[in-house]
Amino acid sequence: DQWGLDHGTWSVLAHVFPEADIPVVQLSVDASKTIEQHMALGASLSPLLDEGVMVMASGNVVHNLGALNPALRDEASEWARAFDAATTHVMTTNPGDLGSVVTHPAFDLAVPTPDHFLPLAYIAGIADSVGETAQVLIEGGAMGSLTMTSYTVGTFN
């Protein structure tokens, strides 16, 4: 009640709903759980879509602050682009297979900690459970080791 919104939630909602006039329920990311377990949680949320609830997951597909390169201000490094492209391929063809990206050669560099990647598993789980694939909403990279690729599944009115 007094804690407020996590920065990952607030930083997106402040632009999408600047009046802050919507109810928000946040989920914590449990880094001890597997991608598949997070996908199962996402799948369990999919019935909420039929009730008009928007499920938003914020993070980055590639988020390695230790590898930031200010010379690459508005682009990602080759390894980051490759991992992001592999993730995009999975999300847009078979989101239920998101767990396969852990075998990508750049996974450990792209995802040194799971906190920014695991929210994508919720969206993959939702997409898989409703029989849809994700659509790319926004693409981009920054400082060599961040990607801003965003996905959408279904519609929100």
PDB file of C-alpha atoms in Angstrom:
ATOM      1  CA  ASP A   1       0.000   0.000   0.000  1.00  0.00           C
ATOM      2  CA  GLN A   2       2.800   2.437   0.847  1.00  0.00           C
ATOM      3  CA  TRP A   3       5.564   0.874  -1.221  1.00  0.00           C
ATOM      4  CA  GLY A   4       4.524   2.211  -4.633  1.00  0.00           C
ATOM      5  CA  LEU A   5       5.204   0.784  -8.060  1.00  0.00           C
ATOM      6  CA  ASP A   6       8.401  -0.932  -9.120  1.00  0.00           C
ATOM      7  CA  HIS A   7      10.455   1.190 -11.527  1.00  0.00           C
ATOM      8  CA  GLY A   8       9.835  -1.310 -14.339  1.00  0.00           C
ATOM      9  CA  THR A   9       6.096  -0.875 -13.944  1.00  0.00           C
ATOM     10  CA  TRP A  10       6.065   2.848 -13.268  1.00  0.00           C
ATOM     11  CA  SER A  11       8.417   3.780 -16.121  1.00  0.00           C
ATOM     12  CA  VAL A  12       6.041   2.267 -18.679  1.00  0.00           C
ATOM     13  CA  LEU A  13       2.678   3.136 -17.122  1.00  0.00           C
ATOM     14  CA  ALA A  14       3.706   6.773 -16.576  1.00  0.00           C
ATOM     15  CA  HIS A  15       3.700   7.161 -20.370  1.00  0.00           C
ATOM     16  CA  VAL A  16       0.777   4.898 -21.267  1.00  0.00           C
ATOM     17  CA  PHE A  17      -1.558   5.992 -18.459  1.00  0.00           C
ATOM     18  CA  PRO A  18      -0.178   9.353 -17.255  1.00  0.00           C
ATOM     19  CA  GLU A  19      -3.243  10.020 -15.096  1.00  0.00           C
ATOM     20  CA  ALA A  20      -2.518   6.815 -13.149  1.00  0.00           C
ATOM     21  CA  ASP A  21      -6.230   6.038 -13.278  1.00  0.00           C
ATOM     22  CA  ILE A  22      -6.068   2.257 -13.618  1.00  0.00           C
ATOM     23  CA  PRO A  23      -5.735  -0.426 -10.969  1.00  0.00           C
ATOM     24  CA  VAL A  24      -2.361  -2.186 -10.979  1.00  0.00           C
ATOM     25  CA  VAL A  25      -1.350  -5.533  -9.521  1.00  0.00           C
ATOM     26  CA  GLN A  26       2.361  -6.324  -9.667  1.00  0.00           C
ATOM     27  CA  LEU A  27       3.992  -9.738  -9.643  1.00  0.00           C
ATOM     28  CA  SER A  28       7.456 -10.343  -8.285  1.00  0.00           C
ATOM     29  CA  VAL A  29       9.947 -12.215 -10.430  1.00  0.00           C
ATOM     30  CA  ASP A  30      11.252 -15.300  -8.643  1.00  0.00           C
ATOM     31  CA  ALA A  31      14.749 -15.769 -10.059  1.00  0.00           C
ATOM     32  CA  SER A  32      14.956 -19.254  -8.555  1.00  0.00           C
ATOM     33  CA  LYS A  33      12.236 -20.503 -10.921  1.00  0.00           C
ATOM     34  CA  THR A  34      12.835 -21.699 -14.479  1.00  0.00           C
ATOM     35  CA  ILE A  35      11.657 -20.003 -17.644  1.00  0.00           C
ATOM     36  CA  GLU A  36       9.088 -22.787 -18.002  1.00  0.00           C
ATOM     37  CA  GLN A  37       7.738 -22.150 -14.500  1.00  0.00           C
ATOM     38  CA  HIS A  38       7.358 -18.460 -15.293  1.00  0.00           C
ATOM     39  CA  MET A  39       5.612 -19.397 -18.542  1.00  0.00           C
ATOM     40  CA  ALA A  40       3.178 -21.556 -16.565  1.00  0.00           C
ATOM     41  CA  LEU A  41       2.382 -18.565 -14.363  1.00  0.00           C
ATOM     42  CA  GLY A  42       1.776 -16.495 -17.492  1.00  0.00           C
ATOM     43  CA  ALA A  43      -0.523 -19.183 -18.873  1.00  0.00           C
ATOM     44  CA  SER A  44      -2.526 -19.107 -15.645  1.00  0.00           C
ATOM     45  CA  LEU A  45      -3.102 -15.380 -16.196  1.00  0.00           C
ATOM     46  CA  SER A  46      -4.503 -15.801 -19.718  1.00  0.00           C
ATOM     47  CA  PRO A  47      -8.188 -16.056 -18.623  1.00  0.00           C
ATOM     48  CA  LEU A  48      -7.871 -12.457 -17.404  1.00  0.00           C
ATOM     49  CA  LEU A  49      -7.622 -11.333 -21.029  1.00  0.00           C
ATOM     50  CA  ASP A  50     -11.263 -12.346 -21.533  1.00  0.00           C
ATOM     51  CA  GLU A  51     -12.167  -9.975 -18.692  1.00  0.00           C
ATOM     52  CA  GLY A  52     -10.445  -7.013 -20.348  1.00  0.00           C
ATOM     53  CA  VAL A  53      -7.370  -7.129 -18.128  1.00  0.00           C
ATOM     54  CA  MET A  54      -4.120  -6.014 -19.719  1.00  0.00           C
ATOM     55  CA  VAL A  55      -1.103  -8.051 -18.694  1.00  0.00           C
ATOM     56  CA  MET A  56       2.098  -6.061 -19.060  1.00  0.00           C
ATOM     57  CA  ALA A  57       5.581  -7.439 -18.537  1.00  0.00           C
ATOM     58  CA  SER A  58       8.452  -4.976 -18.551  1.00  0.00           C
ATOM     59  CA  GLY A  59      12.130  -5.708 -18.873  1.00  0.00           C
ATOM     60  CA  ASN A  60      14.677  -6.167 -21.641  1.00  0.00           C
ATOM     61  CA  VAL A  61      15.452  -9.185 -23.790  1.00  0.00           C
ATOM     62  CA  VAL A  62      19.134  -8.188 -23.590  1.00  0.00           C
ATOM     63  CA  HIS A  63      20.165  -6.381 -20.401  1.00  0.00           C
ATOM     64  CA  ASN A  64      23.844  -6.461 -19.517  1.00  0.00           C
ATOM     65  CA  LEU A  65      24.871  -3.291 -17.695  1.00  0.00           C
ATOM     66  CA  GLY A  66      28.409  -4.600 -17.282  1.00  0.00           C
ATOM     67  CA  ALA A  67      28.910  -4.588 -21.046  1.00  0.00           C
ATOM     68  CA  LEU A  68      27.565  -1.089 -21.771  1.00  0.00           C
ATOM     69  CA  ASN A  69      29.374   0.718 -24.570  1.00  0.00           C
ATOM     70  CA  PRO A  70      28.472   4.433 -24.735  1.00  0.00           C
ATOM     71  CA  ALA A  71      29.976   4.610 -28.237  1.00  0.00           C
ATOM     72  CA  LEU A  72      27.026   2.491 -29.400  1.00  0.00           C
ATOM     73  CA  ARG A  73      24.446   4.933 -28.094  1.00  0.00           C
ATOM     74  CA  ASP A  74      21.480   3.857 -30.229  1.00  0.00           C
ATOM     75  CA  GLU A  75      22.454   0.354 -31.275  1.00  0.00           C
ATOM     76  CA  ALA A  76      23.141  -3.095 -29.941  1.00  0.00           C
ATOM     77  CA  SER A  77      26.331  -5.094 -30.407  1.00  0.00           C
ATOM     78  CA  GLU A  78      26.340  -7.967 -32.884  1.00  0.00           C
ATOM     79  CA  TRP A  79      25.986 -10.591 -30.123  1.00  0.00           C
ATOM     80  CA  ALA A  80      23.056  -8.683 -28.604  1.00  0.00           C
ATOM     81  CA  ARG A  81      21.319  -8.363 -31.979  1.00  0.00           C
ATOM     82  CA  ALA A  82      21.835 -12.084 -32.622  1.00  0.00           C
ATOM     83  CA  PHE A  83      20.306 -13.097 -29.288  1.00  0.00           C
ATOM     84  CA  ASP A  84      17.464 -10.614 -29.683  1.00  0.00           C
ATOM     85  CA  ALA A  85      16.747 -11.950 -33.195  1.00  0.00           C
ATOM     86  CA  ALA A  86      16.705 -15.541 -31.936  1.00  0.00           C
ATOM     87  CA  THR A  87      14.290 -14.560 -29.169  1.00  0.00           C
ATOM     88  CA  THR A  88      12.107 -12.684 -31.655  1.00  0.00           C
ATOM     89  CA  HIS A  89      12.016 -15.745 -33.894  1.00  0.00           C
ATOM     90  CA  VAL A  90      10.760 -17.887 -31.007  1.00  0.00           C
ATOM     91  CA  MET A  91       8.216 -15.314 -29.816  1.00  0.00           C
ATOM     92  CA  THR A  92       6.779 -14.798 -33.314  1.00  0.00           C
ATOM     93  CA  THR A  93       6.691 -18.459 -34.343  1.00  0.00           C
ATOM     94  CA  ASN A  94       6.406 -20.652 -31.234  1.00  0.00           C
ATOM     95  CA  PRO A  95       6.375 -18.722 -27.945  1.00  0.00           C
ATOM     96  CA  GLY A  96       5.916 -21.965 -26.033  1.00  0.00           C
ATOM     97  CA  ASP A  97       9.529 -22.749 -26.926  1.00  0.00           C
ATOM     98  CA  LEU A  98      11.006 -19.681 -25.185  1.00  0.00           C
ATOM     99  CA  GLY A  99      13.038 -21.922 -22.893  1.00  0.00           C
ATOM    100  CA  SER A 100      15.131 -22.995 -25.885  1.00  0.00           C
ATOM    101  CA  VAL A 101      16.910 -19.628 -25.966  1.00  0.00           C
ATOM    102  CA  VAL A 102      19.028 -20.676 -22.974  1.00  0.00           C
ATOM    103  CA  THR A 103      21.097 -22.738 -25.434  1.00  0.00           C
ATOM    104  CA  HIS A 104      21.908 -19.695 -27.592  1.00  0.00           C
ATOM    105  CA  PRO A 105      25.664 -18.955 -27.570  1.00  0.00           C
ATOM    106  CA  ALA A 106      25.051 -15.386 -26.344  1.00  0.00           C
ATOM    107  CA  PHE A 107      22.512 -16.258 -23.631  1.00  0.00           C
ATOM    108  CA  ASP A 108      24.872 -15.811 -20.675  1.00  0.00           C
ATOM    109  CA  LEU A 109      26.145 -12.503 -22.035  1.00  0.00           C
ATOM    110  CA  ALA A 110      22.662 -11.258 -22.941  1.00  0.00           C
ATOM    111  CA  VAL A 111      21.018 -12.424 -19.711  1.00  0.00           C
ATOM    112  CA  PRO A 112      23.629 -12.240 -16.934  1.00  0.00           C
ATOM    113  CA  THR A 113      20.792 -11.910 -14.407  1.00  0.00           C
ATOM    114  CA  PRO A 114      17.238 -13.111 -15.077  1.00  0.00           C
ATOM    115  CA  ASP A 115      15.272 -10.176 -13.659  1.00  0.00           C
ATOM    116  CA  HIS A 116      14.869  -8.282 -16.934  1.00  0.00           C
ATOM    117  CA  PHE A 117      14.353 -11.353 -19.131  1.00  0.00           C
ATOM    118  CA  LEU A 118      11.891 -13.438 -17.107  1.00  0.00           C
ATOM    119  CA  PRO A 119       8.910 -11.086 -17.560  1.00  0.00           C
ATOM    120  CA  LEU A 120       8.966 -12.103 -21.232  1.00  0.00           C
ATOM    121  CA  ALA A 121       8.212 -15.652 -20.093  1.00  0.00           C
ATOM    122  CA  TYR A 122       4.831 -14.480 -18.763  1.00  0.00           C
ATOM    123  CA  ILE A 123       3.942 -13.132 -22.197  1.00  0.00           C
ATOM    124  CA  ALA A 124       5.238 -16.290 -23.890  1.00  0.00           C
ATOM    125  CA  GLY A 125       3.103 -18.388 -21.541  1.00  0.00           C
ATOM    126  CA  ILE A 126       0.016 -16.312 -22.260  1.00  0.00           C
ATOM    127  CA  ALA A 127       0.584 -16.454 -26.016  1.00  0.00           C
ATOM    128  CA  ASP A 128       1.142 -20.197 -25.973  1.00  0.00           C
ATOM    129  CA  SER A 129      -1.922 -20.856 -23.815  1.00  0.00           C
ATOM    130  CA  VAL A 130      -4.237 -18.891 -26.116  1.00  0.00           C
ATOM    131  CA  GLY A 131      -2.691 -20.348 -29.281  1.00  0.00           C
ATOM    132  CA  GLU A 132      -1.224 -17.091 -30.561  1.00  0.00           C
ATOM    133  CA  THR A 133       2.190 -15.827 -31.462  1.00  0.00           C
ATOM    134  CA  ALA A 134       3.587 -12.502 -30.348  1.00  0.00           C
ATOM    135  CA  GLN A 135       3.913  -9.545 -32.668  1.00  0.00           C
ATOM    136  CA  VAL A 136       6.869  -7.183 -32.516  1.00  0.00           C
ATOM    137  CA  LEU A 137       5.700  -3.770 -31.351  1.00  0.00           C
ATOM    138  CA  ILE A 138       9.034  -1.947 -30.997  1.00  0.00           C
ATOM    139  CA  GLU A 139      12.613  -2.876 -31.895  1.00  0.00           C
ATOM    140  CA  GLY A 140      15.888  -1.246 -31.048  1.00  0.00           C
ATOM    141  CA  GLY A 141      19.112  -1.396 -29.156  1.00  0.00           C
ATOM    142  CA  ALA A 142      21.132   0.906 -26.949  1.00  0.00           C
ATOM    143  CA  MET A 143      24.671   1.142 -25.664  1.00  0.00           C
ATOM    144  CA  GLY A 144      25.672  -2.182 -27.158  1.00  0.00           C
ATOM    145  CA  SER A 145      24.226  -4.410 -24.467  1.00  0.00           C
ATOM    146  CA  LEU A 146      20.548  -3.452 -24.216  1.00  0.00           C
ATOM    147  CA  THR A 147      17.677  -4.244 -26.551  1.00  0.00           C
ATOM    148  CA  MET A 148      14.279  -2.610 -26.412  1.00  0.00           C
ATOM    149  CA  THR A 149      12.262  -5.151 -28.392  1.00  0.00           C
ATOM    150  CA  SER A 150       8.657  -5.145 -27.202  1.00  0.00           C
ATOM    151  CA  TYR A 151       5.939  -7.639 -28.031  1.00  0.00           C
ATOM    152  CA  THR A 152       2.178  -7.662 -27.975  1.00  0.00           C
ATOM    153  CA  VAL A 153      -0.254 -10.559 -27.809  1.00  0.00           C
ATOM    154  CA  GLY A 154      -3.962 -10.123 -28.413  1.00  0.00           C
ATOM    155  CA  THR A 155      -5.694  -6.774 -28.170  1.00  0.00           C
ATOM    156  CA  PHE A 156      -6.575  -4.372 -25.418  1.00  0.00           C
ATOM    157  CA  ASN A 157      -9.531  -1.995 -25.659  1.00  0.00           C
TER     158      ASN A 157
END
